[in-house]
Coordinates of N, CA and C in Angstrom, one line a residue:
M1 N 0.8 -1.2 0.0 CA 0.0 0.0 0.0 C 0.9 1.2 0.0
R2 N 0.6 2.1 -0.9 CA 1.4 3.3 -1.0 C 0.6 4.5 -0.3
C3 N 1.1 5.0 0.8 CA 0.4 6.0 1.6 C 0.6 7.4 1.1
S4 N 1.6 7.5 0.3 CA 1.9 8.9 -0.2 C 2.2 8.8 -1.7
I5 N 1.4 9.5 -2.5 CA 1.5 9.4 -4.0 C 1.8 10.9 -4.5
L6 N 3.0 11.1 -4.9 CA 3.2 12.4 -5.5 C 3.5 12.2 -7.0
I7 N 2.5 12.5 -7.8 CA 2.7 12.3 -9.2 C 2.3 13.5 -10.0
F8 N 2.8 13.6 -11.2 CA 2.5 14.7 -12.1 C 1.5 14.2 -13.1
I9 N 0.3 14.7 -13.1 CA -0.8 14.1 -14.0 C -1.3 15.1 -14.9
L10 N -1.9 14.6 -16.0 CA -2.5 15.5 -17.0 C -4.0 15.3 -16.8
L11 N -4.7 16.4 -16.4 CA -6.1 16.4 -16.1 C -6.9 17.3 -17.1
V12 N -8.0 16.8 -17.5 CA -8.8 17.6 -18.4 C -10.1 18.0 -17.5
I13 N -10.2 19.3 -17.3 CA -11.3 19.8 -16.4 C -12.2 20.6 -17.3
S14 N -13.5 20.3 -17.2 CA -14.5 21.0 -17.9 C -15.1 22.1 -17.1
S15 N -14.9 23.4 -17.4 CA -15.3 24.5 -16.6 C -16.9 24.7 -16.7
E16 N -17.5 23.9 -17.6 CA -19.0 24.0 -17.7 C -19.7 23.2 -16.6
N17 N -19.0 22.2 -16.1 CA -19.6 21.4 -15.0 C -19.3 21.9 -13.7
M18 N -20.4 22.3 -13.0 CA -20.2 22.8 -11.6 C -20.9 21.9 -10.6
Y19 N -20.1 21.3 -9.7 CA -20.6 20.3 -8.8 C -20.8 20.9 -7.4
S20 N -21.4 20.1 -6.5 CA -21.6 20.6 -5.2 C -20.3 20.4 -4.4
A21 N -20.1 21.4 -3.4 CA -18.9 21.3 -2.5 C -19.4 21.8 -1.2
S22 N -18.4 22.1 -0.3 CA -18.8 22.6 1.1 C -19.1 24.0 1.0
F23 N -19.0 24.7 -0.1 CA -19.4 26.1 -0.3 C -20.3 26.2 -1.5
D24 N -20.9 27.3 -1.7 CA -21.8 27.5 -2.9 C -21.0 27.7 -4.2
C25 N -21.1 26.7 -5.0 CA -20.3 26.8 -6.3 C -20.8 27.8 -7.2
T26 N -22.0 28.2 -7.1 CA -22.6 29.3 -8.0 C -22.0 30.6 -7.7
N27 N -21.4 30.7 -6.5 CA -20.8 32.0 -6.1 C -19.3 31.8 -5.8
S28 N -18.7 30.8 -6.4 CA -17.2 30.5 -6.2 C -16.4 31.7 -6.8
K29 N -15.5 32.2 -6.0 CA -14.7 33.4 -6.4 C -13.3 33.1 -6.6
T30 N -12.7 32.3 -5.8 CA -11.2 32.1 -5.9 C -10.9 31.0 -6.9
T31 N -9.6 31.0 -7.3 CA -9.1 30.0 -8.3 C -9.3 28.6 -7.7
I32 N -9.0 28.4 -6.4 CA -9.1 27.1 -5.8 C -10.6 26.7 -5.8
E33 N -11.5 27.6 -5.4 CA -12.9 27.2 -5.4 C -13.4 26.8 -6.8
N34 N -12.9 27.5 -7.8 CA -13.3 27.2 -9.2 C -12.8 25.8 -9.6
M35 N -11.6 25.5 -9.2 CA -11.0 24.2 -9.6 C -11.8 23.1 -8.9
I36 N -12.1 23.3 -7.6 CA -12.9 22.3 -6.8 C -14.3 22.1 -7.4
C37 N -14.9 23.2 -7.7 CA -16.3 23.1 -8.3 C -16.3 22.5 -9.7
S38 N -15.2 22.5 -10.4 CA -15.2 22.0 -11.7 C -14.9 20.5 -11.8
D39 N -14.5 19.9 -10.6 CA -14.1 18.5 -10.5 C -15.1 17.8 -9.6
E40 N -15.8 16.8 -10.1 CA -16.8 16.1 -9.4 C -16.3 15.4 -8.1
L41 N -15.2 14.7 -8.3 CA -14.6 13.9 -7.1 C -14.1 14.9 -6.1
L42 N -13.4 15.9 -6.4 CA -12.9 16.9 -5.5 C -14.1 17.5 -4.7
S43 N -15.1 17.9 -5.4 CA -16.3 18.5 -4.8 C -16.9 17.6 -3.8
E44 N -17.1 16.3 -4.1 CA -17.7 15.3 -3.2 C -16.8 15.2 -2.0
V45 N -15.5 15.0 -2.2 CA -14.6 14.8 -1.0 C -14.5 16.1 -0.2
D46 N -14.5 17.3 -0.8 CA -14.5 18.5 0.0 C -15.7 18.6 0.9
E47 N -16.9 18.3 0.3 CA -18.1 18.3 1.1 C -18.1 17.3 2.2
Q48 N -17.7 16.1 1.9 CA -17.7 15.0 2.9 C -16.7 15.4 4.1
L49 N -15.5 15.8 3.7 CA -14.5 16.1 4.8 C -15.0 17.3 5.6
N50 N -15.7 18.3 5.0 CA -16.2 19.4 5.7 C -17.3 19.0 6.7
H51 N -18.1 18.0 6.3 CA -19.2 17.5 7.2 C -18.5 16.8 8.4
E52 N -17.5 16.0 8.1 CA -16.8 15.4 9.2 C -16.2 16.4 10.2
Y53 N -15.6 17.4 9.6 CA -15.0 18.4 10.5 C -16.0 19.1 11.4
Q54 N -17.1 19.5 10.8 CA -18.2 20.1 11.5 C -18.8 19.2 12.6
D55 N -18.9 17.9 12.3 CA -19.4 16.9 13.2 C -18.5 16.8 14.4
I56 N -17.2 16.8 14.2 CA -16.2 16.7 15.3 C -16.4 17.9 16.2
L57 N -16.4 19.1 15.6 CA -16.6 20.3 16.4 C -17.9 20.3 17.2
N58 N -19.0 19.9 16.6 CA -20.3 19.9 17.2 C -20.4 18.9 18.4
N59 N -19.6 17.9 18.3 CA -19.7 16.8 19.3 C -18.8 17.1 20.5
L60 N -18.0 18.1 20.4 CA -17.1 18.4 21.5 C -17.9 19.2 22.6
E61 N -17.7 18.7 23.9 CA -18.3 19.5 25.0 C -17.4 20.6 25.4
M62 N -18.0 21.7 25.7 CA -17.2 22.9 25.9 C -16.7 23.1 27.3
E63 N -16.1 21.9 27.8 CA -15.3 22.0 29.0 C -13.9 22.5 28.6
E64 N -13.1 22.8 29.7 CA -11.8 23.4 29.4 C -10.9 22.6 28.5
A65 N -10.9 21.3 28.8 CA -10.0 20.4 28.0 C -10.5 20.3 26.5
E66 N -11.9 20.3 26.4 CA -12.5 20.2 25.0 C -12.3 21.5 24.3
Q67 N -12.3 22.6 25.0 CA -12.1 23.9 24.3 C -10.7 24.0 23.7
I68 N -9.7 23.4 24.5 CA -8.3 23.4 24.0 C -8.3 22.5 22.7
K69 N -8.9 21.3 22.7 CA -9.0 20.5 21.6 C -9.7 21.1 20.4
Y70 N -10.7 21.9 20.7 CA -11.5 22.6 19.6 C -10.5 23.6 18.9
K71 N -9.8 24.3 19.7 CA -8.8 25.3 19.1 C -7.8 24.6 18.3
Q72 N -7.3 23.5 18.8 CA -6.2 22.7 18.1 C -6.8 22.3 16.7
I73 N -8.0 21.7 16.7 CA -8.6 21.2 15.5 C -8.8 22.4 14.5
E74 N -9.3 23.5 15.0 CA -9.5 24.7 14.1 C -8.1 25.2 13.6
L75 N -7.1 25.2 14.4 CA -5.8 25.6 14.0 C -5.2 24.7 12.9
E76 N -5.4 23.4 13.1 CA -4.9 22.4 12.0 C -5.6 22.6 10.7
R77 N -6.9 22.9 10.9 CA -7.8 23.0 9.7 C -7.3 24.3 8.9
K78 N -7.1 25.4 9.6 CA -6.6 26.6 9.0 C -5.3 26.4 8.3
K79 N -4.4 25.7 9.0 CA -3.1 25.4 8.4 C -3.2 24.7 7.1
W80 N -4.1 23.7 7.1 CA -4.3 22.9 5.8 C -4.9 23.7 4.7
L81 N -5.9 24.6 5.1 CA -6.5 25.5 4.1 C -5.5 26.4 3.5
I82 N -4.6 27.0 4.3 CA -3.6 27.9 3.8 C -2.7 27.1 2.8
K83 N -2.3 25.9 3.1 CA -1.5 25.1 2.3 C -2.3 24.8 1.0
R84 N -3.5 24.4 1.1 CA -4.3 24.1 -0.1 C -4.5 25.3 -1.0
D85 N -4.7 26.4 -0.4 CA -5.0 27.7 -1.2 C -3.8 28.2 -1.8
Q86 N -2.6 27.7 -1.5 CA -1.4 28.1 -2.2 C -1.2 27.4 -3.5
C87 N -2.0 26.4 -3.8 CA -1.9 25.6 -5.0 C -2.3 26.5 -6.2
R88 N -1.6 26.2 -7.3 CA -1.8 26.9 -8.5 C -2.3 26.0 -9.7
N89 N -2.4 24.7 -9.4 CA -3.0 23.8 -10.4 C -3.7 22.7 -9.7
I90 N -4.5 21.9 -10.5 CA -5.4 20.9 -10.0 C -4.6 19.7 -9.4
E91 N -3.4 19.5 -10.0 CA -2.6 18.4 -9.4 C -2.3 18.7 -7.9
C92 N -1.9 19.9 -7.6 CA -1.5 20.3 -6.3 C -2.8 20.1 -5.4
V93 N -3.9 20.5 -5.9 CA -5.2 20.5 -5.1 C -5.5 19.0 -4.7
Y94 N -5.3 18.1 -5.7 CA -5.5 16.7 -5.5 C -4.6 16.2 -4.4
E95 N -3.4 16.5 -4.5 CA -2.4 16.1 -3.5 C -2.8 16.6 -2.1
A96 N -3.3 17.8 -2.0 CA -3.7 18.3 -0.7 C -4.8 17.5 -0.1
Y97 N -5.8 17.2 -0.9 CA -7.0 16.4 -0.5 C -6.6 15.0 -0.2
I98 N -5.7 14.4 -0.9 CA -5.2 13.1 -0.6 C -4.5 13.1 0.8
E99 N -3.7 14.1 1.0 CA -3.1 14.2 2.3 C -4.1 14.3 3.4
L100 N -5.1 15.1 3.3 CA -6.1 15.2 4.3 C -7.0 14.0 4.4
A101 N -7.4 13.4 3.3 CA -8.2 12.2 3.4 C -7.5 11.0 3.9
C102 N -6.2 11.0 3.8 CA -5.4 9.8 4.2 C -4.7 10.0 5.6
E103 N -5.1 11.0 6.4 CA -4.6 11.2 7.7 C -4.8 9.9 8.5
G104 N -3.8 9.6 9.4 CA -3.9 8.4 10.1 C -5.1 8.2 11.0
N105 N -5.7 9.2 11.5 CA -6.8 9.1 12.4 C -8.1 8.9 11.6
R106 N -8.0 9.1 10.2 CA -9.2 8.9 9.4 C -9.2 7.5 8.7
I107 N -8.0 7.0 8.3 CA -8.0 5.7 7.6 C -8.2 4.5 8.6
G108 N -8.4 4.8 9.9 CA -8.7 3.8 10.8 C -10.2 3.3 10.6
S109 N -11.0 4.1 9.9 CA -12.4 3.8 9.6 C -12.5 3.4 8.2
Y110 N -13.4 2.5 7.8 CA -13.5 2.1 6.4 C -13.9 3.2 5.6
R111 N -14.7 4.1 6.1 CA -15.2 5.3 5.3 C -14.0 6.2 5.0
G112 N -13.2 6.5 6.0 CA -12.1 7.4 5.8 C -11.1 6.7 4.8
A113 N -10.8 5.4 5.0 CA -9.9 4.7 4.2 C -10.4 4.6 2.7
G114 N -11.7 4.5 2.6 CA -12.3 4.4 1.3 C -12.1 5.7 0.5
E115 N -12.3 6.8 1.2 CA -12.2 8.1 0.5 C -10.7 8.3 0.1
C116 N -9.8 7.9 1.0 CA -8.4 8.0 0.7 C -8.0 7.3 -0.5
F117 N -8.4 6.0 -0.6 CA -8.1 5.2 -1.8 C -8.8 5.6 -3.0
D118 N -10.1 6.0 -2.9 CA -10.8 6.5 -4.0 C -10.1 7.7 -4.7
L119 N -9.6 8.6 -3.9 CA -8.9 9.8 -4.4 C -7.6 9.3 -5.1
K120 N -6.9 8.4 -4.5 CA -5.6 7.9 -5.1 C -5.9 7.2 -6.4
L121 N -7.0 6.3 -6.5 CA -7.3 5.6 -7.7 C -7.7 6.6 -8.8
N122 N -8.6 7.5 -8.5 CA -9.0 8.5 -9.5 C -7.8 9.2 -10.1
T123 N -6.9 9.7 -9.2 CA -5.7 10.4 -9.7 C -4.8 9.5 -10.6
L124 N -4.6 8.3 -10.1 CA -3.8 7.4 -10.9 C -4.4 7.0 -12.2
E125 N -5.7 6.8 -12.3 CA -6.3 6.5 -13.5 C -6.2 7.6 -14.6
R126 N -6.3 8.8 -14.1 CA -6.1 10.0 -15.0 C -4.7 10.0 -15.5
Y127 N -3.8 9.7 -14.6 CA -2.4 9.7 -15.0 C -2.1 8.6 -16.0
L128 N -2.7 7.4 -15.7 CA -2.5 6.2 -16.6 C -3.1 6.5 -18.0
N129 N -4.3 7.1 -18.1 CA -4.8 7.5 -19.4 C -3.9 8.4 -20.2
A130 N -3.3 9.3 -19.5 CA -2.4 10.2 -20.2 C -1.2 9.5 -20.7
I131 N -0.6 8.6 -19.9 CA 0.6 7.8 -20.3 C 0.2 6.9 -21.5
E132 N -0.9 6.3 -21.4 CA -1.4 5.4 -22.5 C -1.6 6.1 -23.8
E133 N -2.2 7.2 -23.7 CA -2.5 8.0 -25.0 C -1.2 8.5 -25.6
E134 N -0.2 8.9 -24.7 CA 1.1 9.4 -25.2 C 1.8 8.2 -25.9
Y135 N 1.8 7.1 -25.3 CA 2.5 5.9 -25.9 C 1.9 5.5 -27.2
V136 N 0.5 5.4 -27.2 CA -0.2 5.0 -28.5 C 0.2 5.9 -29.6
K137 N 0.2 7.2 -29.4 CA 0.6 8.1 -30.4 C 2.0 7.8 -31.0
K138 N 2.9 7.5 -30.0 CA 4.3 7.2 -30.4 C 4.4 5.9 -31.3
I139 N 3.7 4.9 -30.9 CA 3.8 3.6 -31.6 C 3.1 3.6 -32.9
L140 N 2.0 4.4 -33.0 CA 1.2 4.4 -34.2 C 2.0 5.0 -35.4
V141 N 2.9 6.0 -35.1 CA 3.7 6.6 -36.1 C 4.6 5.6 -36.7
Q142 N 5.1 4.6 -36.0 CA 6.0 3.6 -36.4 C 5.3 2.4 -37.1
S143 N 4.0 2.3 -37.0 CA 3.3 1.1 -37.5 C 3.0 1.2 -39.0
E144 N 3.0 0.0 -39.7 CA 2.6 0.0 -41.1 C 1.1 -0.2 -41.2
N145 N 0.4 -0.6 -40.1 CA -1.0 -0.7 -40.1 C -1.6 0.0 -38.8
P146 N -1.5 1.3 -38.8 CA -1.9 2.0 -37.5 C -3.3 1.7 -37.1
E147 N -4.3 1.6 -38.0 CA -5.7 1.4 -37.6 C -5.8 0.0 -36.9
Y148 N -5.2 -1.0 -37.4 CA -5.3 -2.3 -36.7 C -4.6 -2.3 -35.4
L149 N -3.4 -1.6 -35.3 CA -2.7 -1.5 -34.1 C -3.5 -0.8 -33.0
K150 N -4.1 0.3 -33.5 CA -5.0 1.1 -32.6 C -6.1 0.2 -32.0
S151 N -6.7 -0.6 -32.8 CA -7.8 -1.5 -32.3 C -7.2 -2.6 -31.3
V152 N -6.0 -3.1 -31.6 CA -5.4 -4.1 -30.7 C -5.1 -3.4 -29.3
V153 N -4.5 -2.3 -29.4 CA -4.2 -1.6 -28.1 C -5.4 -1.3 -27.3
E154 N -6.5 -0.8 -28.0 CA -7.7 -0.5 -27.2 C -8.3 -1.7 -26.6
D155 N -8.2 -2.8 -27.4 CA -8.8 -4.1 -26.9 C -8.0 -4.6 -25.6
E156 N -6.7 -4.4 -25.7 CA -5.8 -4.7 -24.5 C -6.1 -3.9 -23.3
R157 N -6.4 -2.6 -23.5 CA -6.7 -1.7 -22.4 C -8.0 -2.1 -21.7
I158 N -9.0 -2.4 -22.5 CA -10.3 -2.9 -22.0 C -10.1 -4.1 -21.2
K159 N -9.4 -5.1 -21.8 CA -9.3 -6.4 -21.1 C -8.4 -6.3 -19.8
W160 N -7.4 -5.4 -19.9 CA -6.6 -5.2 -18.7 C -7.5 -4.7 -17.5
K161 N -8.3 -3.7 -17.9 CA -9.2 -3.1 -16.8 C -10.2 -4.1 -16.3
Q162 N -10.7 -5.0 -17.2 CA -11.7 -6.0 -16.8 C -11.0 -7.0 -15.8
Y163 N -9.7 -7.4 -16.2 CA -9.0 -8.3 -15.3 C -8.7 -7.6 -14.0
R164 N -8.2 -6.4 -14.0 CA -7.9 -5.7 -12.7 C -9.1 -5.6 -11.8
N165 N -10.3 -5.3 -12.4 CA -11.5 -5.1 -11.6 C -11.9 -6.5 -11.0
S166 N -11.9 -7.5 -11.8 CA -12.3 -8.9 -11.4 C -11.4 -9.4 -10.3
Y167 N -10.1 -9.3 -10.6 CA -9.1 -9.7 -9.6 C -9.2 -9.0 -8.3
C168 N -9.3 -7.7 -8.3 CA -9.4 -6.9 -7.1 C -10.7 -7.1 -6.4
E169 N -11.8 -7.4 -7.1 CA -13.0 -7.8 -6.4 C -12.8 -9.0 -5.6
L170 N -12.1 -10.0 -6.2 CA -11.8 -11.2 -5.4 C -10.9 -11.0 -4.2
V171 N -9.9 -10.2 -4.4 CA -9.0 -9.8 -3.3 C -9.8 -9.2 -2.2
G172 N -10.7 -8.2 -2.5 CA -11.5 -7.6 -1.5 C -12.4 -8.5 -0.7
Q173 N -12.9 -9.5 -1.4 CA -13.9 -10.4 -0.8 C -13.1 -11.4 0.1
V174 N -11.9 -11.8 -0.2 CA -11.2 -12.8 0.6 C -10.4 -12.2 1.7
T175 N -10.1 -10.9 1.6 CA -9.3 -10.3 2.6 C -9.9 -10.3 4.0
G176 N -11.2 -10.1 4.0 CA -11.9 -10.2 5.3 C -12.4 -8.8 5.8
G177 N -13.1 -8.9 6.9 CA -13.7 -7.7 7.5 C -15.2 -7.5 7.0
T178 N -15.7 -6.4 7.4 CA -17.1 -6.1 7.0 C -17.2 -5.8 5.5
D179 N -18.4 -5.6 5.0 CA -18.6 -5.3 3.6 C -17.9 -3.9 3.3
G180 N -18.0 -3.0 4.3 CA -17.3 -1.7 4.1 C -15.8 -1.9 3.9
W181 N -15.2 -2.7 4.7 CA -13.8 -2.9 4.5 C -13.4 -3.7 3.3
K182 N -14.3 -4.7 2.9 CA -14.1 -5.4 1.7 C -14.0 -4.5 0.5
S183 N -14.9 -3.4 0.5 CA -14.8 -2.4 -0.6 C -13.5 -1.7 -0.6
V184 N -13.0 -1.4 0.6 CA -11.8 -0.6 0.8 C -10.6 -1.5 0.2
W185 N -10.6 -2.8 0.5 CA -9.5 -3.6 0.0 C -9.6 -3.8 -1.5
T186 N -10.8 -3.7 -2.0 CA -10.9 -3.8 -3.5 C -10.3 -2.6 -4.1
V187 N -10.6 -1.4 -3.6 CA -10.0 -0.2 -4.2 C -8.5 -0.1 -4.0
D188 N -8.1 -0.5 -2.8 CA -6.6 -0.5 -2.5 C -5.9 -1.4 -3.5
C189 N -6.5 -2.6 -3.8 CA -5.9 -3.5 -4.8 C -5.8 -2.8 -6.2
K190 N -6.9 -2.1 -6.6 CA -6.9 -1.4 -7.9 C -5.8 -0.3 -7.9
V191 N -5.6 0.3 -6.8 CA -4.5 1.3 -6.7 C -3.1 0.6 -7.0
E192 N -2.9 -0.5 -6.4 CA -1.7 -1.3 -6.6 C -1.5 -1.7 -8.0
E193 N -2.6 -2.3 -8.6 CA -2.5 -2.8 -9.9 C -2.3 -1.7 -10.9
T194 N -2.9 -0.6 -10.7 CA -2.8 0.6 -11.6 C -1.4 1.1 -11.5
N195 N -0.8 1.2 -10.3 CA 0.6 1.6 -10.2 C 1.5 0.6 -11.0
K196 N 1.3 -0.7 -10.9 CA 2.1 -1.7 -11.6 C 2.0 -1.4 -13.2
R197 N 0.8 -1.1 -13.6 CA 0.7 -0.9 -15.1 C 1.4 0.4 -15.5
I198 N 1.3 1.4 -14.7 CA 2.0 2.7 -15.0 C 3.5 2.4 -15.0
D199 N 4.0 1.7 -14.1 CA 5.5 1.3 -14.1 C 5.8 0.5 -15.3
W200 N 5.0 -0.4 -15.7 CA 5.2 -1.2 -16.9 C 5.2 -0.4 -18.1
L201 N 4.3 0.5 -18.3 CA 4.2 1.4 -19.4 C 5.4 2.3 -19.5
K202 N 5.8 2.8 -18.4 CA 7.0 3.7 -18.4 C 8.3 3.1 -18.6
N203 N 8.4 1.8 -18.1 CA 9.7 1.2 -18.1 C 9.8 -0.1 -18.9
G204 N 8.7 -0.8 -19.1 CA 8.8 -2.1 -19.7 C 8.2 -2.4 -21.0
W205 N 7.2 -1.5 -21.4 CA 6.5 -1.7 -22.6 C 7.2 -0.9 -23.8
H206 N 8.1 -1.6 -24.4 CA 8.9 -0.9 -25.5 C 8.7 -1.6 -26.8

């Protein structure tokens, strides 16, 4: 399991799609808010993590010890927001949310772990698509029958994804735990298999 993924990815963001987030996307003003509102997964994770943050604060009793904890939580949140808001591209924003979603105290629950691995998988799949497209362009130029080669490559991509999904579904089911954790292990497996394919494409598929 790779707990930290720092990758440079090519993302295509449609500015016409505005999704729900922890703030009103119809009135988004900053560059960061616009990037979050334009990405469905980031919007969902932003909203979910904000709900969890508010729930934690609301459940604290306002005794002296809890007031100190309240201030500490608020301070950590502000530090993270400052770091996130320094981002200048969507790759950086993704990394900030992966860091927050994969905090040790969150991945102890299947819901927190699921959000962590979902973010990783989504990011890796976008990166994988970019690598595959770049490689296909390169090999098509060298082919005497580019149309046939293109169909072969596309067929391989589809079958690889089918294999990965079936294999990881099995891994998730036999790993154990509740249904929630089985889903987490399935996605974790997909992260690992996708990383393997990326390494293969970059280093072994010549």
